[in-house]
CSV table of C-alpha atoms in Angstrom, one decimal:
chain,number,residue,atom,x,y,z
E,1,UNK,CA,0.0,0.0,0.0
E,2,UNK,CA,2.9,2.3,0.9
E,3,UNK,CA,4.6,1.6,-2.4
E,4,UNK,CA,1.4,2.4,-4.3
E,5,UNK,CA,1.0,5.7,-2.5
E,6,UNK,CA,4.6,6.6,-3.1
E,7,UNK,CA,4.2,5.7,-6.8
E,8,UNK,CA,1.2,7.9,-7.1
E,9,UNK,CA,3.0,10.8,-5.4
E,10,UNK,CA,5.9,10.5,-7.9
E,11,UNK,CA,3.6,10.2,-10.9
E,12,UNK,CA,1.4,13.2,-10.1
E,13,UNK,CA,4.0,15.9,-10.7
E,14,UNK,CA,5.4,14.0,-13.7
E,15,UNK,CA,1.9,13.9,-15.3
E,16,UNK,CA,1.4,17.6,-14.6
E,17,UNK,CA,4.8,18.4,-16.1
E,18,UNK,CA,4.3,16.4,-19.2
E,19,UNK,CA,0.8,17.7,-19.8
E,20,UNK,CA,1.9,21.3,-19.5
E,21,UNK,CA,5.0,20.7,-21.6
E,22,UNK,CA,2.9,19.2,-24.4
E,23,UNK,CA,0.4,22.0,-24.5
E,24,UNK,CA,3.1,24.7,-24.4
E,25,UNK,CA,5.2,23.1,-27.1
E,26,UNK,CA,2.2,22.6,-29.4
E,27,UNK,CA,1.2,26.2,-28.9
E,28,UNK,CA,4.7,27.5,-29.5
E,29,UNK,CA,5.0,25.6,-32.8
E,30,UNK,CA,1.7,26.9,-33.9
E,31,UNK,CA,2.5,30.5,-33.0
E,32,UNK,CA,6.1,30.2,-34.5
E,33,UNK,CA,4.6,29.8,-38.0
E,34,UNK,CA,2.5,32.9,-37.6
E,35,UNK,CA,4.7,35.1,-35.5
E,36,UNK,CA,6.6,36.4,-38.5
E,37,UNK,CA,3.4,37.8,-40.0
E,38,UNK,CA,1.7,39.2,-36.9
E,39,UNK,CA,3.5,41.2,-34.2
E,40,UNK,CA,0.8,40.5,-31.6
E,41,UNK,CA,1.3,36.7,-32.0
E,42,UNK,CA,5.1,37.2,-31.6
E,43,UNK,CA,4.4,38.9,-28.3
E,44,UNK,CA,2.1,36.1,-27.2
E,45,UNK,CA,4.7,33.6,-28.1
E,46,UNK,CA,7.3,35.4,-26.0
E,47,UNK,CA,4.9,35.4,-23.0
E,48,UNK,CA,4.4,31.6,-23.4
E,49,UNK,CA,8.1,31.0,-23.4
E,50,UNK,CA,8.6,33.2,-20.3
E,51,UNK,CA,5.7,31.4,-18.6
E,52,UNK,CA,7.1,28.0,-19.4
E,53,UNK,CA,10.5,28.9,-17.8
E,54,UNK,CA,8.7,30.3,-14.8
E,55,UNK,CA,6.7,27.2,-14.4
E,56,UNK,CA,9.8,25.0,-14.5
E,57,UNK,CA,11.5,27.1,-11.8
E,58,UNK,CA,8.4,27.1,-9.7
E,59,UNK,CA,8.0,23.3,-10.2
E,60,UNK,CA,11.5,22.6,-9.1
E,61,UNK,CA,11.2,24.8,-6.0
E,62,UNK,CA,8.4,22.6,-4.6
E,63,UNK,CA,10.5,19.5,-4.2
E,64,UNK,CA,13.8,18.8,-2.3
E,65,UNK,CA,16.8,17.7,-4.3
E,66,UNK,CA,16.6,14.1,-3.0
E,67,UNK,CA,13.0,13.9,-4.2
E,68,UNK,CA,13.9,15.2,-7.7
E,69,UNK,CA,16.7,12.7,-7.8
E,70,UNK,CA,14.0,9.9,-7.6
E,71,UNK,CA,12.0,11.2,-10.5
E,72,UNK,CA,12.3,9.7,-13.9
E,73,UNK,CA,11.4,11.5,-17.1
E,74,UNK,CA,9.5,9.9,-19.9
E,75,UNK,CA,12.7,9.0,-21.7
E,76,UNK,CA,14.6,7.6,-18.7
E,77,UNK,CA,16.4,10.8,-17.7
E,78,UNK,CA,17.1,11.1,-14.0
E,79,UNK,CA,17.0,14.5,-12.4
E,80,UNK,CA,20.4,15.1,-10.9
E,81,UNK,CA,21.1,16.2,-7.3
E,82,UNK,CA,22.3,19.6,-6.3
E,83,UNK,CA,25.6,21.3,-6.9
E,84,UNK,CA,27.4,19.4,-4.1
E,85,UNK,CA,27.1,16.3,-6.3
E,86,UNK,CA,29.9,17.7,-8.5
E,87,UNK,CA,32.2,17.1,-5.5
E,88,UNK,CA,30.6,13.8,-4.5
E,89,UNK,CA,30.5,12.3,-8.0
E,90,UNK,CA,34.1,13.2,-9.0
E,91,UNK,CA,35.8,12.5,-5.6
E,92,UNK,CA,36.9,16.1,-5.3
E,93,UNK,CA,36.1,16.2,-1.6
E,94,UNK,CA,38.6,13.4,-0.8
E,95,UNK,CA,41.4,15.9,-0.2
E,96,UNK,CA,41.9,19.4,1.0
E,97,UNK,CA,43.9,20.4,-2.0
E,98,UNK,CA,41.1,19.2,-4.3
E,99,UNK,CA,38.4,21.1,-2.3
E,100,UNK,CA,40.6,24.2,-2.4
E,101,UNK,CA,41.1,24.1,-6.1
E,102,UNK,CA,37.4,23.5,-6.7
E,103,UNK,CA,36.5,26.5,-4.5
E,104,UNK,CA,38.9,28.7,-6.5
E,105,UNK,CA,37.5,27.6,-9.9
E,106,UNK,CA,33.9,28.1,-8.7
E,107,UNK,CA,34.8,31.6,-7.5
E,108,UNK,CA,36.4,32.3,-11.0
E,109,UNK,CA,33.0,31.5,-12.5
E,110,UNK,CA,31.1,33.6,-9.9
E,111,UNK,CA,33.2,36.8,-9.6
E,112,UNK,CA,32.5,39.5,-12.2
E,113,UNK,CA,35.5,40.0,-14.5
E,114,UNK,CA,35.3,43.7,-13.7
E,115,UNK,CA,36.2,43.0,-10.0
E,116,UNK,CA,39.8,43.3,-8.9
E,117,UNK,CA,39.4,40.1,-7.0
E,118,UNK,CA,38.8,38.2,-10.3
E,119,UNK,CA,42.5,38.4,-11.4
E,120,UNK,CA,43.7,37.4,-7.9
E,121,UNK,CA,41.5,34.3,-7.6
E,122,UNK,CA,42.2,33.2,-11.2
E,123,UNK,CA,46.0,33.6,-10.6
E,124,UNK,CA,45.7,31.5,-7.4
E,125,UNK,CA,43.9,28.8,-9.3
E,126,UNK,CA,46.5,28.8,-12.0
E,127,UNK,CA,49.4,28.6,-9.5
E,128,UNK,CA,47.7,25.7,-7.7
E,129,UNK,CA,47.1,23.8,-10.9
E,130,UNK,CA,50.6,24.3,-12.1
E,131,UNK,CA,52.0,23.4,-8.7
E,132,UNK,CA,50.2,20.1,-8.7
E,133,UNK,CA,51.3,19.4,-12.2
E,134,UNK,CA,54.9,20.3,-11.5
E,135,UNK,CA,55.2,17.8,-8.5
E,136,UNK,CA,54.9,15.0,-11.0
E,137,UNK,CA,53.0,12.9,-8.5
E,138,UNK,CA,50.2,10.8,-10.0
E,139,UNK,CA,47.8,11.5,-7.0
E,140,UNK,CA,48.1,15.2,-7.6
E,141,UNK,CA,47.7,14.8,-11.3
E,142,UNK,CA,44.5,12.9,-10.6
E,143,UNK,CA,43.3,15.8,-8.3
E,144,UNK,CA,43.9,18.2,-11.3
E,145,UNK,CA,42.0,15.9,-13.6
E,146,UNK,CA,39.0,15.5,-11.4
E,147,UNK,CA,38.6,19.1,-10.4
E,148,UNK,CA,39.3,20.5,-13.9
E,149,UNK,CA,36.9,18.1,-15.5
E,150,UNK,CA,34.1,18.9,-13.0
E,151,UNK,CA,34.7,22.6,-13.5
E,152,UNK,CA,34.6,22.2,-17.2
E,153,UNK,CA,31.3,20.4,-17.1
E,154,UNK,CA,29.9,23.0,-14.6
E,155,UNK,CA,30.9,25.8,-16.9
E,156,UNK,CA,29.3,24.2,-19.9
E,157,UNK,CA,26.0,24.0,-18.0
E,158,UNK,CA,26.4,27.7,-17.0
E,159,UNK,CA,27.0,28.8,-20.5
E,160,UNK,CA,23.9,26.9,-21.6
E,161,UNK,CA,21.8,28.6,-18.9
E,162,UNK,CA,23.1,32.0,-19.9
E,163,UNK,CA,22.3,31.4,-23.6
E,164,UNK,CA,18.8,30.2,-22.8
E,165,UNK,CA,18.2,33.3,-20.7
E,166,UNK,CA,19.4,35.5,-23.6
E,167,UNK,CA,17.7,33.5,-26.3
E,168,UNK,CA,14.3,33.4,-24.7
E,169,UNK,CA,14.5,37.1,-24.0
E,170,UNK,CA,15.0,37.8,-27.7
E,171,UNK,CA,12.6,35.1,-28.8
E,172,UNK,CA,15.4,33.2,-30.8
E,173,UNK,CA,14.9,29.7,-29.4
E,174,UNK,CA,12.1,27.3,-30.1
E,175,UNK,CA,10.4,26.1,-27.0
E,176,UNK,CA,11.0,22.4,-27.6
E,177,UNK,CA,14.8,23.1,-27.9
E,178,UNK,CA,14.7,25.1,-24.7
E,179,UNK,CA,12.8,22.2,-22.9
E,180,UNK,CA,15.3,19.6,-24.2
E,181,UNK,CA,18.2,21.6,-22.7
E,182,UNK,CA,16.2,22.2,-19.5
E,183,UNK,CA,15.4,18.5,-19.2
E,184,UNK,CA,19.1,17.6,-19.7
E,185,UNK,CA,20.1,19.4,-16.6
E,186,UNK,CA,20.4,23.2,-17.0
E,187,UNK,CA,17.4,24.0,-14.8
E,188,UNK,CA,17.3,20.7,-12.9
E,189,UNK,CA,18.9,19.8,-9.6
E,190,UNK,CA,22.6,19.8,-10.2
E,191,UNK,CA,23.0,23.3,-11.6
E,192,UNK,CA,19.7,24.7,-10.3
E,193,UNK,CA,21.6,26.8,-7.7
E,194,UNK,CA,24.3,27.7,-10.4
E,195,UNK,CA,21.7,29.2,-12.7
E,196,UNK,CA,20.6,32.1,-10.5
E,197,UNK,CA,24.2,33.1,-9.9
E,198,UNK,CA,25.3,32.8,-13.5
E,199,UNK,CA,22.6,35.1,-14.8
E,200,UNK,CA,24.7,38.0,-13.3
E,201,UNK,CA,27.6,36.9,-15.5
E,202,UNK,CA,27.5,37.2,-19.2
E,203,UNK,CA,27.6,34.2,-21.6
E,204,UNK,CA,30.7,35.9,-23.1
E,205,UNK,CA,32.6,35.8,-19.8
E,206,UNK,CA,31.6,32.1,-19.2
E,207,UNK,CA,32.6,31.1,-22.7
E,208,UNK,CA,36.0,32.7,-22.3
E,209,UNK,CA,36.5,30.8,-19.1
E,210,UNK,CA,35.5,27.6,-20.9
E,211,UNK,CA,38.4,28.2,-23.3
E,212,UNK,CA,40.7,28.8,-20.3
E,213,UNK,CA,39.6,25.6,-18.6
E,214,UNK,CA,40.1,23.7,-21.9
E,215,UNK,CA,43.6,24.9,-22.2
E,216,UNK,CA,44.3,24.0,-18.6
E,217,UNK,CA,42.9,20.5,-19.0
E,218,UNK,CA,45.0,19.9,-22.1
E,219,UNK,CA,48.1,21.5,-20.5
E,220,UNK,CA,47.9,19.0,-17.7
E,221,UNK,CA,47.7,16.1,-20.3
E,222,UNK,CA,44.0,15.4,-20.2
E,223,UNK,CA,43.2,16.2,-23.8
E,224,UNK,CA,41.2,12.9,-24.2
E,225,UNK,CA,39.0,13.8,-21.3
E,226,UNK,CA,38.4,17.3,-22.7
E,227,UNK,CA,37.5,16.0,-26.2
E,228,UNK,CA,35.1,13.4,-24.8
E,229,UNK,CA,33.3,16.0,-22.7
E,230,UNK,CA,33.1,18.5,-25.5
E,231,UNK,CA,31.8,15.9,-27.9
E,232,UNK,CA,29.0,15.2,-25.5
E,233,UNK,CA,28.0,18.9,-25.2
E,234,UNK,CA,25.3,18.7,-27.9
E,235,UNK,CA,22.9,21.1,-26.1
E,236,UNK,CA,25.6,23.8,-26.0
E,237,UNK,CA,26.4,23.2,-29.7
E,238,UNK,CA,22.7,23.7,-30.7
E,239,UNK,CA,22.2,26.8,-28.5
E,240,UNK,CA,25.5,28.4,-29.7
E,241,UNK,CA,24.3,28.7,-33.3
E,242,UNK,CA,22.3,31.8,-32.4
E,243,UNK,CA,24.6,33.1,-29.7
E,244,UNK,CA,26.3,36.5,-29.8
E,245,UNK,CA,29.3,36.9,-32.0
E,246,UNK,CA,31.8,37.1,-29.1
E,247,UNK,CA,30.4,34.1,-27.4
E,248,UNK,CA,30.6,32.2,-30.7
E,249,UNK,CA,34.2,33.3,-31.1
E,250,UNK,CA,35.3,31.7,-27.9
E,251,UNK,CA,33.4,28.5,-28.7
E,252,UNK,CA,34.9,28.4,-32.2
E,253,UNK,CA,38.3,28.6,-30.5
E,254,UNK,CA,37.5,25.8,-28.0
E,255,UNK,CA,36.2,23.6,-30.9
E,256,UNK,CA,39.2,24.3,-33.1
E,257,UNK,CA,41.6,23.7,-30.2
E,258,UNK,CA,40.0,20.3,-29.3
E,259,UNK,CA,39.8,19.2,-32.9
E,260,UNK,CA,43.5,19.7,-33.1
E,261,UNK,CA,44.0,17.7,-29.9
E,262,UNK,CA,41.7,15.0,-31.3
E,263,UNK,CA,43.9,14.5,-34.3
E,264,UNK,CA,46.7,12.8,-32.2
E,265,UNK,CA,44.5,10.9,-29.7
E,266,UNK,CA,44.7,7.1,-30.1
E,267,UNK,CA,47.4,7.0,-32.8
E,268,UNK,CA,49.4,4.5,-30.8
E,269,UNK,CA,46.3,2.6,-29.5
E,270,UNK,CA,46.4,-1.1,-30.5
E,271,UNK,CA,43.6,-2.6,-28.4
E,272,UNK,CA,40.4,-3.1,-30.4
E,273,UNK,CA,38.0,-1.9,-27.7
E,274,UNK,CA,39.8,1.4,-27.1
E,275,UNK,CA,40.3,2.1,-30.8
E,276,UNK,CA,36.5,1.6,-31.3
E,277,UNK,CA,35.7,3.9,-28.4
E,278,UNK,CA,38.0,6.6,-29.7
E,279,UNK,CA,36.5,6.3,-33.2
E,280,UNK,CA,33.1,6.8,-31.8
E,281,UNK,CA,34.2,9.8,-29.8
E,282,UNK,CA,35.6,11.4,-33.0
E,283,UNK,CA,32.4,10.6,-34.8
E,284,UNK,CA,30.4,12.3,-32.0
E,285,UNK,CA,32.7,15.3,-32.0
E,286,UNK,CA,32.0,15.8,-35.7
E,287,UNK,CA,28.3,15.3,-35.5
E,288,UNK,CA,28.0,17.7,-32.5
E,289,UNK,CA,30.2,20.6,-33.5
E,290,UNK,CA,30.4,20.5,-37.3
E,291,UNK,CA,27.0,22.3,-37.7
E,292,UNK,CA,28.2,25.1,-35.4
E,293,UNK,CA,31.4,25.6,-37.3
E,294,UNK,CA,29.4,26.0,-40.5
E,295,UNK,CA,26.7,28.3,-39.1
E,296,UNK,CA,28.6,30.1,-36.3
E,297,UNK,CA,30.3,33.5,-36.7
E,298,UNK,CA,33.9,32.7,-37.4
E,299,UNK,CA,35.0,36.3,-37.4
E,300,UNK,CA,33.8,38.1,-40.5
E,301,UNK,CA,35.1,41.5,-39.3
E,302,UNK,CA,37.8,40.4,-36.9
E,303,UNK,CA,38.9,36.8,-37.7
E,304,UNK,CA,38.6,34.3,-34.8
E,305,UNK,CA,41.0,31.9,-36.6
E,306,UNK,CA,43.8,32.9,-39.0
E,307,UNK,CA,43.8,31.7,-42.6
E,308,UNK,CA,46.4,29.1,-41.8
E,309,UNK,CA,44.5,27.9,-38.7
E,310,UNK,CA,41.3,27.5,-40.9
E,311,UNK,CA,43.2,25.5,-43.5
E,312,UNK,CA,44.8,23.3,-40.8
E,313,UNK,CA,41.4,22.7,-39.2
E,314,UNK,CA,39.8,21.8,-42.6
E,315,UNK,CA,42.6,19.2,-43.1
E,316,UNK,CA,42.0,17.8,-39.6
E,317,UNK,CA,38.3,17.5,-40.3
E,318,UNK,CA,38.9,15.7,-43.6
E,319,UNK,CA,41.4,13.3,-42.0
E,320,UNK,CA,38.9,12.5,-39.2
E,321,UNK,CA,36.1,11.9,-41.7
E,322,UNK,CA,38.4,9.6,-43.8
E,323,UNK,CA,39.0,7.4,-40.7
E,324,UNK,CA,35.2,6.7,-40.3
E,325,UNK,CA,33.3,3.9,-41.8
E,326,UNK,CA,31.6,4.5,-45.2
E,327,UNK,CA,28.1,4.9,-43.7
E,328,UNK,CA,29.4,7.2,-41.0
E,329,UNK,CA,31.1,9.3,-43.6
E,330,UNK,CA,27.8,9.7,-45.4
E,331,UNK,CA,26.1,10.8,-42.2
E,332,UNK,CA,28.8,13.4,-41.4
E,333,UNK,CA,29.1,14.7,-44.9
E,334,UNK,CA,25.3,14.9,-45.4
E,335,UNK,CA,25.2,17.0,-42.1
E,336,UNK,CA,28.0,19.2,-43.3
E,337,UNK,CA,26.4,19.8,-46.7
E,338,UNK,CA,23.1,20.8,-45.2
E,339,UNK,CA,24.6,23.3,-42.7
E,340,UNK,CA,27.3,24.5,-45.2
E,341,UNK,CA,24.7,25.5,-47.8
E,342,UNK,CA,22.3,26.8,-45.2
E,343,UNK,CA,24.7,29.6,-44.3
E,344,UNK,CA,25.6,31.5,-47.5
E,345,UNK,CA,27.6,34.2,-45.6
E,346,UNK,CA,30.3,31.7,-44.8
E,347,UNK,CA,32.4,29.3,-47.0
E,348,UNK,CA,34.2,27.5,-44.1
E,349,UNK,CA,34.8,24.8,-43.4
E,350,UNK,CA,34.9,23.7,-47.0
E,351,UNK,CA,35.0,19.9,-47.1
E,352,UNK,CA,34.3,19.4,-50.8
E,353,UNK,CA,37.4,17.2,-51.2
E,354,UNK,CA,36.1,14.8,-48.6
E,355,UNK,CA,32.7,14.8,-50.2
E,356,UNK,CA,34.2,14.1,-53.6
E,357,UNK,CA,36.2,11.2,-52.3
E,358,UNK,CA,33.2,9.7,-50.6
E,359,UNK,CA,31.2,10.0,-53.9
E,360,UNK,CA,34.0,8.2,-55.8
E,361,UNK,CA,34.1,5.5,-53.1
E,362,UNK,CA,30.3,5.1,-53.3
E,363,UNK,CA,30.4,4.8,-57.0
E,364,UNK,CA,32.9,2.0,-56.8
E,365,UNK,CA,30.8,0.2,-54.2
E,366,UNK,CA,27.8,0.6,-56.5
E,367,UNK,CA,29.6,-0.9,-59.4
E,368,UNK,CA,30.9,-3.7,-57.2
E,369,UNK,CA,27.3,-4.5,-56.1
E,370,UNK,CA,26.1,-4.7,-59.7
E,371,UNK,CA,28.9,-7.1,-60.6
E,372,UNK,CA,28.0,-9.3,-57.6
E,373,UNK,CA,24.4,-9.4,-58.7
E,374,UNK,CA,25.4,-10.5,-62.3
């Protein structure tokens, strides 16, 4: 009997959430088609989006974090616990040096860049990271890895939150995309407390700090970890397409930097399982960030990447695509062609050589299949 009551208690808020979500998304899609013609409908759509986000915040405030942790969404997603779980999940709290570095990196995120304290705290964090690395002790390297990785993930969530706030304010995002990102953790337990504080900081600041953390991760020898986490940041990649130019500039630099690191990952790997995992990571990296590279602002007025850097990155992308299986190449190149042609203002990255090679290979396979039939 107790189990049935508990189940009913859990299902009630989920049913309410799903009902409201379905109604709002249906209304948003309907109004989106008409908003371009009628100013009043555009205003109504903006009010719906705002009401939707308010509802989510209100909904989450009714339940403690341990209760949210027990809820399952309709596709199996589990609401994550509060910010302290960053420490619990990664083992940061096992040592004083780890907790100290984590506190410094959280403070870097939270302190406005205009404050004189910002430079002091960031300098302390850099000295602590470099000091741990310089000792050449595996335990201290592991502290750096865990703390930097957790800070990297936290900053990704905060950039997503800032972009959602900016995007919904300008009416740029479709409500179903906002909900998907909300569902995946931006407004749920783990970063719920982070969101309110990050709104005081600009997405531009957070994106620049993401680049800084990326460089620190790679500088400590954890490029594979950074690539894997960036390849999984699909929500950020989708939101970034319509972000401000300066935000996009930092994210282009992060993507270019990690694609360069990806080039050398796994070259000496001989075990089949690890090679397959690395290949899948490279595939995910291409699928996640190639559309953004095509559509994002790569510095029309002030170049984000130099001509030589762009040419180098195109070669890296082509080599990565050539290492994929034939069907995977088709998936990546089809995605590239769609996004490349969608944005007429940019002609980069130009992967026509890879596309031509794939067409030649496909033609040979076609001829081979005909011969086998005969």
